[in-house]
Amino acid sequence: MPLAESWQTAEIPGPKKASLIIKPDIADAIIRRAKRPIMIVGYGAVEYEVEGIKLIECLIELANKGKIPVVVTASTAREFLNRGFSPAALMPAVDIGNRLTDPAWKGLDGKESYDLAIFVGLPYSMEWTILSGLKHFAPSLKTMTLDCVYQPNASWSFPNSTIKDWAANLKGIVENLGD
Amino acid sequence: MVELKRDSINVKIKELNSDIAHFRDLSITIGAITKETWVEPMGPTPYPSLTTLRSWDLKLLERYKPFYLPFCDLCCMCTYGKCDLTGNKLGACGISMAAQQSRTVLLAACIGASTHTAHARDLLTHLIERYGGDHPINVGELNVDIEAPLTRLVCGIKPVKLGDFEEVLDYCERQLTQLLSVTHTGQEGNNLDFESKVFHAGMIDHVGMEVADIAQISALGFPKSDPEASLVDLGLGTVDIKKPVILVIGHNVPPAIEIIDYLKTRDLMSEAEVTGICCTALDMTRYSAKAKIIGPISWQLRYVRSGVPDVIVIDEQCVRADILQEAQHIHAPLIATSGKNCCGLPDRTHDVPDEIVADFVSGKITGALILDPVKVGEVAVRTALAIAPKREKHKLLPTHDELIKLAKKCTDCVLCRRACPNDLPISYAVKAAAQGNMSGLDELYDDCVGCGRCESACPQKIPVHSIIVAAAEKKTRDERYRIRTGRGAIQDIEIRKVGGPLVLGEIPGIVAFVGCANFPKGSREVAEMCMEFAKRRYIVCTSGCSAISAGMYRNEEGKTAYEMYPGSFEAGGIVNVGSCVSNAHISGAAIKIASIFARRPLRGNYEEIADYVYNRVGAVGVAWGAMSQKAASIAAGFWRLGIPVVVGPHGTKYRRMLLGRSDKEQDWYVYDARTGEKVYGGPVPEHLFFAAETKEEAMVMIAKLTMRPNDTSKGRAIKLTNYIDLHKRLIGGMPHDVHLLVRKRADIPLTMKEDIEKILKEMEWTEHEIPDPTLLSRMIRKSKEA
Ligand code: SF4
Ligand code: SF4
Ligand code: SF4
């Protein structure tokens, strides 16, 4: 059984910790169950390459298949646009985090609040603190991270994984969503 | 009115009619008669208490609500706890998570403000002992009339001599005691009231910093508002290692001054090197251009382990807690000089220098506490001269072969990386080093903040930081830069020149790079940001470790930011004001714009001045490596003045952001002072406290945050040009919020007309008026009813 240990050893939050995504089906089920998911992609997503495929390409496929609007932070947008994918919004990570804590916020399209926020690619401690903000101040929102490190403040997170295992998991999620 | 003061009785008589005479504004101090020379009438809020400015704070906090980012789910501040505050759980004392986070911020701000104020107190006491309480205040000769804008604004007094600052610090200390007491269990329970007190702590912090810097500028002959302050040496590579070397670390400069004086009076300046890290280094170069700055606080371990320093002298703040052990490893005696940081050392203050020096040289002691700066000067110099030949620069960095041997012990457990605040890929680099390839370690050097956590974490006891520094030895030798030393305050005449263009928006803004060196990607980013904004004709200010870091990068021509740009407070200037306490000159400059350029009354008139700065002066603070509690209080002092602060990604650990919501139109109404109408002023500045994920995001946000509701169309067009241009270049494409920032067609930059018009059409944009903006109803010149 993989350990639910914070990647940054000292960044231990408290009693409420993320459930582990031990296989892709779990993430897949969470995404399918969500009525209004949103994905927040940080700059780290541009830097990772998973077995010859850029992480960003995997995320675009995931967003397309799952019909998930994507908010890109920092200077991540260009990489999406270059691949012909238009993000739903360009917004700093703290701004989207802040909006997600507002129960009156009806989302980027003004229709309805989100019920699942999927995070990937923010600097570890920044993602950690933003997920903490959501854990405490967005009670109706579930959060998931697709990073290869354990984020204890999410509702669901992968354990700390090798790039190889992580790649297999991500591919699994994308493939299952296509079913 | 009779006031009892520290060591005198002061009688102030506002107006007295008697049979024999008529007195106005007479102030009598027993022992001396002081004449009130400041004709400006007292404003509404001299010496504000905890609640005097609360309504102003709440106005800001209504717009910029805290977005909480708890760094721990628990509270362990009393023995009722630990309490789990997750979600909507309350602690045993009834406190909520929101209030607990703001309470923690208040605690940090109190620590920061107390640190500066206590520093100011020690410095002032020392300088008064040395130069007398009547020593005149002089921050800029005839070029500066408003010598202490924060003191005048907050306290309502005009200091003339060093002794006048005693009552200012009395006030700061009283407020800090009150503020700290608020964090006790069972005091404040409302998060926004905690936040208002955070702002109060920040304001006090800036007053304390102002006192400290003005006192040292006045008494120690530092540059006095001098745009041409000397260029001095910066970097490890500037040190002549053949000479005895003294290292000073910290913030309180008197011991370093005495070291320099001892060398100067004995004509020994060319015989030894005086080097420094952090703000003491900056301040001693304000005293002598021959002193050398090694780097920001993150250079402590690497410089000490290089073995170059023969004697290490520490004072206060930002000194590593393990400095004694580090000094012992390289056989360098350590002299502690502050009661705030005694390092467990024996107190040798009252011993004769001969004995202390002999004990150091014989190795009988490895460290001593000496609380007399003059004695420190003598002991440090004599010890360095005597011990240098014996030490032979004993270093703690491995040789090439030793490094490979150490690297071979690595088991690839990645615990080092998991301890590294910058998540650096250490184990890859160590594995490569085991094969003799040092390039990975060499690359890590640039991003490493020198915390040493990797070493503490390594189960194989590999001195990870040391091997990084050893692998980058060539780089360290090449660290040879020039930095313009701290010039101190901004001249009144400079304010007069830039006030108009700044308030009208034609100079796009003031960007101040302040704070610590906890950078996510090394010093280079600060230098690059400084140069970019100077190139774009912003006024760039620097201070503290950021001022040092800004100078640690050379462009293609081999020049540093300080060699490329002038040191004057003008468009395209890079103005190093000085050390941490010199930050007060940056907030002071914003205040002086309101006072000198706009002629707003200054004396005890905080709210009106802050309202002016907030609505009109496009200033932004950037603490890219914000780490310390002092950074928290410095930021808070800017917030209360309505000046936004941008921090790096680590800044989310400050427990909360203060973010505006540009999508909520109702949040952005201001009074139009001409009519009293409440009108839409637009979402500017959008945030008060914002953490950026990358340098690129920070730069775009900085450009955006300089916008103010008062900008003229010409000014807004210039600010929009910078914002959009940076956005296109660094983020990609047009920003999505252009329609919120254009108020009238005349705001649209000509060169971007087509693109912007397209967006405006899509967003069904309509024009709105540019108000004469204020958040204060009392500033309305003509009330609606009238
Ligand atoms: S201060 Fe309050 S929340 Fe904190 S431990 Fe004590 S009772 Fe619990
Ligand atoms: S010393 Fe450098 S490499 Fe080591 S943990 Fe600190 S930042 Fe990371
Ligand atoms: S902690 Fe030590 S043993 Fe483990 S990977 Fe890092 S250097 Fe190697």
PDB file of C-alpha atoms in Angstrom, chain A residues 5-17 41-44 47-48 73-78 81 87-99 101-102 104-105 121-137 149 153 160 163, chain B residues 65-74 84-89 97-98 101 414-415 417-423 428 453 521 648-650 652-653 657 659-664 686-687 690-694 696-697 701 704 727-736:
ATOM      1  CA  GLU A   5       3.103  11.124   2.941  1.00  0.00           C
ATOM      2  CA  SER A   6       3.526  14.769   2.004  1.00  0.00           C
ATOM      3  CA  TRP A   7       6.120  15.216  -0.706  1.00  0.00           C
ATOM      4  CA  GLN A   8       7.667  18.084   1.228  1.00  0.00           C
ATOM      5  CA  THR A   9       8.344  16.121   4.366  1.00  0.00           C
ATOM      6  CA  ALA A  10       7.499  18.925   6.796  1.00  0.00           C
ATOM      7  CA  GLU A  11       4.297  20.062   5.122  1.00  0.00           C
ATOM      8  CA  ILE A  12       1.932  18.043   7.248  1.00  0.00           C
ATOM      9  CA  PRO A  13      -1.500  19.601   7.567  1.00  0.00           C
ATOM     10  CA  GLY A  14      -3.561  17.873  10.294  1.00  0.00           C
ATOM     11  CA  PRO A  15      -6.248  15.276  10.732  1.00  0.00           C
ATOM     12  CA  LYS A  16      -8.029  15.628   7.375  1.00  0.00           C
ATOM     13  CA  LYS A  17      -5.907  14.234   4.577  1.00  0.00           C
ATOM     14  CA  VAL A  41      -3.120  23.834 -14.764  1.00  0.00           C
ATOM     15  CA  GLY A  42       0.055  25.458 -13.478  1.00  0.00           C
ATOM     16  CA  TYR A  43       3.368  26.113 -15.117  1.00  0.00           C
ATOM     17  CA  GLY A  44       4.873  22.805 -14.000  1.00  0.00           C
ATOM     18  CA  GLU A  47       7.958  21.189 -17.864  1.00  0.00           C
ATOM     19  CA  TYR A  48       7.029  17.524 -17.390  1.00  0.00           C
ATOM     20  CA  THR A  73      -2.099  30.009 -14.655  1.00  0.00           C
ATOM     21  CA  ALA A  74       1.163  31.916 -15.094  1.00  0.00           C
ATOM     22  CA  SER A  75       2.681  31.533 -18.536  1.00  0.00           C
ATOM     23  CA  THR A  76       1.134  28.163 -19.303  1.00  0.00           C
ATOM     24  CA  ALA A  77      -1.356  29.503 -21.836  1.00  0.00           C
ATOM     25  CA  ARG A  78       0.975  29.714 -24.792  1.00  0.00           C
ATOM     26  CA  LEU A  81      -2.703  27.724 -27.625  1.00  0.00           C
ATOM     27  CA  PRO A  87      -8.336  27.409 -22.218  1.00  0.00           C
ATOM     28  CA  ALA A  88     -11.559  28.644 -20.622  1.00  0.00           C
ATOM     29  CA  ALA A  89      -9.591  31.295 -18.728  1.00  0.00           C
ATOM     30  CA  LEU A  90      -6.125  32.634 -18.013  1.00  0.00           C
ATOM     31  CA  MET A  91      -6.012  33.423 -14.355  1.00  0.00           C
ATOM     32  CA  PRO A  92      -3.448  33.442 -11.565  1.00  0.00           C
ATOM     33  CA  ALA A  93      -3.700  30.432  -9.256  1.00  0.00           C
ATOM     34  CA  VAL A  94      -4.631  32.472  -6.183  1.00  0.00           C
ATOM     35  CA  ASP A  95      -7.410  34.201  -8.127  1.00  0.00           C
ATOM     36  CA  ILE A  96      -9.080  31.011  -9.252  1.00  0.00           C
ATOM     37  CA  GLY A  97      -8.587  29.546  -5.764  1.00  0.00           C
ATOM     38  CA  ASN A  98     -10.235  32.589  -4.240  1.00  0.00           C
ATOM     39  CA  ARG A  99     -13.215  32.445  -6.572  1.00  0.00           C
ATOM     40  CA  THR A 101     -14.218  29.606  -2.111  1.00  0.00           C
ATOM     41  CA  ASP A 102     -17.118  31.916  -2.984  1.00  0.00           C
ATOM     42  CA  ALA A 104     -22.100  32.672  -4.839  1.00  0.00           C
ATOM     43  CA  TRP A 105     -19.665  32.373  -7.743  1.00  0.00           C
ATOM     44  CA  GLY A 121       1.405  21.563 -12.140  1.00  0.00           C
ATOM     45  CA  LEU A 122       1.535  24.341  -9.522  1.00  0.00           C
ATOM     46  CA  PRO A 123       4.665  24.675  -7.352  1.00  0.00           C
ATOM     47  CA  TYR A 124       4.232  22.116  -4.555  1.00  0.00           C
ATOM     48  CA  SER A 125       3.776  24.428  -1.611  1.00  0.00           C
ATOM     49  CA  MET A 126       1.626  26.864  -3.543  1.00  0.00           C
ATOM     50  CA  GLU A 127      -0.702  24.072  -4.573  1.00  0.00           C
ATOM     51  CA  TRP A 128      -0.573  22.767  -0.998  1.00  0.00           C
ATOM     52  CA  THR A 129      -1.688  26.084   0.470  1.00  0.00           C
ATOM     53  CA  ILE A 130      -4.357  26.759  -2.158  1.00  0.00           C
ATOM     54  CA  LEU A 131      -5.783  23.253  -1.655  1.00  0.00           C
ATOM     55  CA  SER A 132      -5.733  23.972   2.073  1.00  0.00           C
ATOM     56  CA  GLY A 133      -7.725  27.144   1.468  1.00  0.00           C
ATOM     57  CA  LEU A 134     -10.289  25.110  -0.462  1.00  0.00           C
ATOM     58  CA  LYS A 135     -10.360  22.291   2.094  1.00  0.00           C
ATOM     59  CA  HIS A 136     -11.308  24.740   4.816  1.00  0.00           C
ATOM     60  CA  PHE A 137     -13.284  27.382   2.992  1.00  0.00           C
ATOM     61  CA  VAL A 149       3.318  13.852  -5.531  1.00  0.00           C
ATOM     62  CA  ASN A 153      -5.010  18.934   1.371  1.00  0.00           C
ATOM     63  CA  ASN A 160       4.377  10.124  -4.306  1.00  0.00           C
ATOM     64  CA  ILE A 163       7.370   9.266 -13.262  1.00  0.00           C
TER      65      ILE A 163
ATOM     66  CA  LYS B  65     -11.113  40.120   1.426  1.00  0.00           C
ATOM     67  CA  PRO B  66      -8.677  37.617   2.876  1.00  0.00           C
ATOM     68  CA  PHE B  67      -8.334  34.391   0.922  1.00  0.00           C
ATOM     69  CA  TYR B  68      -7.119  32.098   3.677  1.00  0.00           C
ATOM     70  CA  LEU B  69      -4.451  29.499   3.011  1.00  0.00           C
ATOM     71  CA  PRO B  70      -3.961  27.713   6.324  1.00  0.00           C
ATOM     72  CA  PHE B  71      -0.476  26.297   6.681  1.00  0.00           C
ATOM     73  CA  CYS B  72      -1.662  23.998   9.442  1.00  0.00           C
ATOM     74  CA  ASP B  73      -5.125  22.743  10.369  1.00  0.00           C
ATOM     75  CA  LEU B  74      -4.380  22.973  14.064  1.00  0.00           C
ATOM     76  CA  ASP B  84      -8.465  20.961  15.187  1.00  0.00           C
ATOM     77  CA  LEU B  85      -9.913  23.932  13.297  1.00  0.00           C
ATOM     78  CA  THR B  86     -10.611  22.069  10.056  1.00  0.00           C
ATOM     79  CA  GLY B  87     -13.493  23.557   8.063  1.00  0.00           C
ATOM     80  CA  ASN B  88     -16.041  25.074  10.393  1.00  0.00           C
ATOM     81  CA  LYS B  89     -14.780  23.483  13.600  1.00  0.00           C
ATOM     82  CA  MET B  97     -10.050  28.973  11.286  1.00  0.00           C
ATOM     83  CA  ALA B  98     -10.408  32.381   9.578  1.00  0.00           C
ATOM     84  CA  GLN B 101      -5.189  32.584  10.392  1.00  0.00           C
ATOM     85  CA  VAL B 414      15.302  11.671  -2.317  1.00  0.00           C
ATOM     86  CA  LEU B 415      14.861  12.856   1.247  1.00  0.00           C
ATOM     87  CA  ARG B 417      14.742  16.925  -2.368  1.00  0.00           C
ATOM     88  CA  ARG B 418      11.741  16.392  -0.150  1.00  0.00           C
ATOM     89  CA  ALA B 419      13.309  18.750   2.375  1.00  0.00           C
ATOM     90  CA  CYS B 420      14.340  21.365  -0.175  1.00  0.00           C
ATOM     91  CA  PRO B 421      12.039  24.393  -0.218  1.00  0.00           C
ATOM     92  CA  ASN B 422      12.660  24.810  -3.929  1.00  0.00           C
ATOM     93  CA  ASP B 423      12.123  21.124  -4.705  1.00  0.00           C
ATOM     94  CA  TYR B 428      19.984  13.424  -9.862  1.00  0.00           C
ATOM     95  CA  ARG B 453      17.752  21.537   4.973  1.00  0.00           C
ATOM     96  CA  LYS B 521      14.765  30.555  -8.664  1.00  0.00           C
ATOM     97  CA  GLY B 648       6.710  34.952  -4.902  1.00  0.00           C
ATOM     98  CA  PRO B 649       5.097  31.515  -4.767  1.00  0.00           C
ATOM     99  CA  HIS B 650       6.408  30.868  -1.232  1.00  0.00           C
ATOM    100  CA  THR B 652       1.158  31.828   0.014  1.00  0.00           C
ATOM    101  CA  LYS B 653       2.611  30.505   3.276  1.00  0.00           C
ATOM    102  CA  MET B 657      -3.856  36.782   0.390  1.00  0.00           C
ATOM    103  CA  LEU B 659      -7.539  39.760  -3.183  1.00  0.00           C
ATOM    104  CA  GLY B 660      -9.983  41.936  -5.028  1.00  0.00           C
ATOM    105  CA  ARG B 661     -12.647  40.533  -7.335  1.00  0.00           C
ATOM    106  CA  SER B 662     -12.581  42.281 -10.660  1.00  0.00           C
ATOM    107  CA  ASP B 663     -15.716  40.359 -11.666  1.00  0.00           C
ATOM    108  CA  LYS B 664     -17.775  41.972  -8.908  1.00  0.00           C
ATOM    109  CA  GLU B 686      -7.001  44.753  -8.316  1.00  0.00           C
ATOM    110  CA  HIS B 687      -5.240  43.176  -5.327  1.00  0.00           C
ATOM    111  CA  PHE B 690      -0.899  38.671  -4.228  1.00  0.00           C
ATOM    112  CA  ALA B 691       1.388  35.647  -4.649  1.00  0.00           C
ATOM    113  CA  ALA B 692       2.612  35.027  -8.175  1.00  0.00           C
ATOM    114  CA  GLU B 693       3.493  31.556  -9.396  1.00  0.00           C
ATOM    115  CA  THR B 694       6.304  32.644 -11.705  1.00  0.00           C
ATOM    116  CA  GLU B 696       6.428  36.179 -15.634  1.00  0.00           C
ATOM    117  CA  GLU B 697       3.101  36.217 -13.836  1.00  0.00           C
ATOM    118  CA  MET B 701       0.582  41.635 -12.307  1.00  0.00           C
ATOM    119  CA  LYS B 704      -1.519  45.889 -13.753  1.00  0.00           C
ATOM    120  CA  HIS B 727       1.067  39.963 -21.032  1.00  0.00           C
ATOM    121  CA  LYS B 728       1.504  39.201 -24.718  1.00  0.00           C
ATOM    122  CA  ARG B 729       5.170  38.507 -24.296  1.00  0.00           C
ATOM    123  CA  LEU B 730       5.205  36.605 -21.010  1.00  0.00           C
ATOM    124  CA  ILE B 731       1.779  34.982 -20.690  1.00  0.00           C
ATOM    125  CA  GLY B 732       0.679  34.818 -24.312  1.00  0.00           C
ATOM    126  CA  GLY B 733      -2.103  36.687 -26.110  1.00  0.00           C
ATOM    127  CA  MET B 734      -4.256  39.598 -25.013  1.00  0.00           C
ATOM    128  CA  PRO B 735      -5.268  39.745 -21.357  1.00  0.00           C
ATOM    129  CA  HIS B 736      -8.862  38.771 -20.714  1.00  0.00           C
TER     130      HIS B 736
END
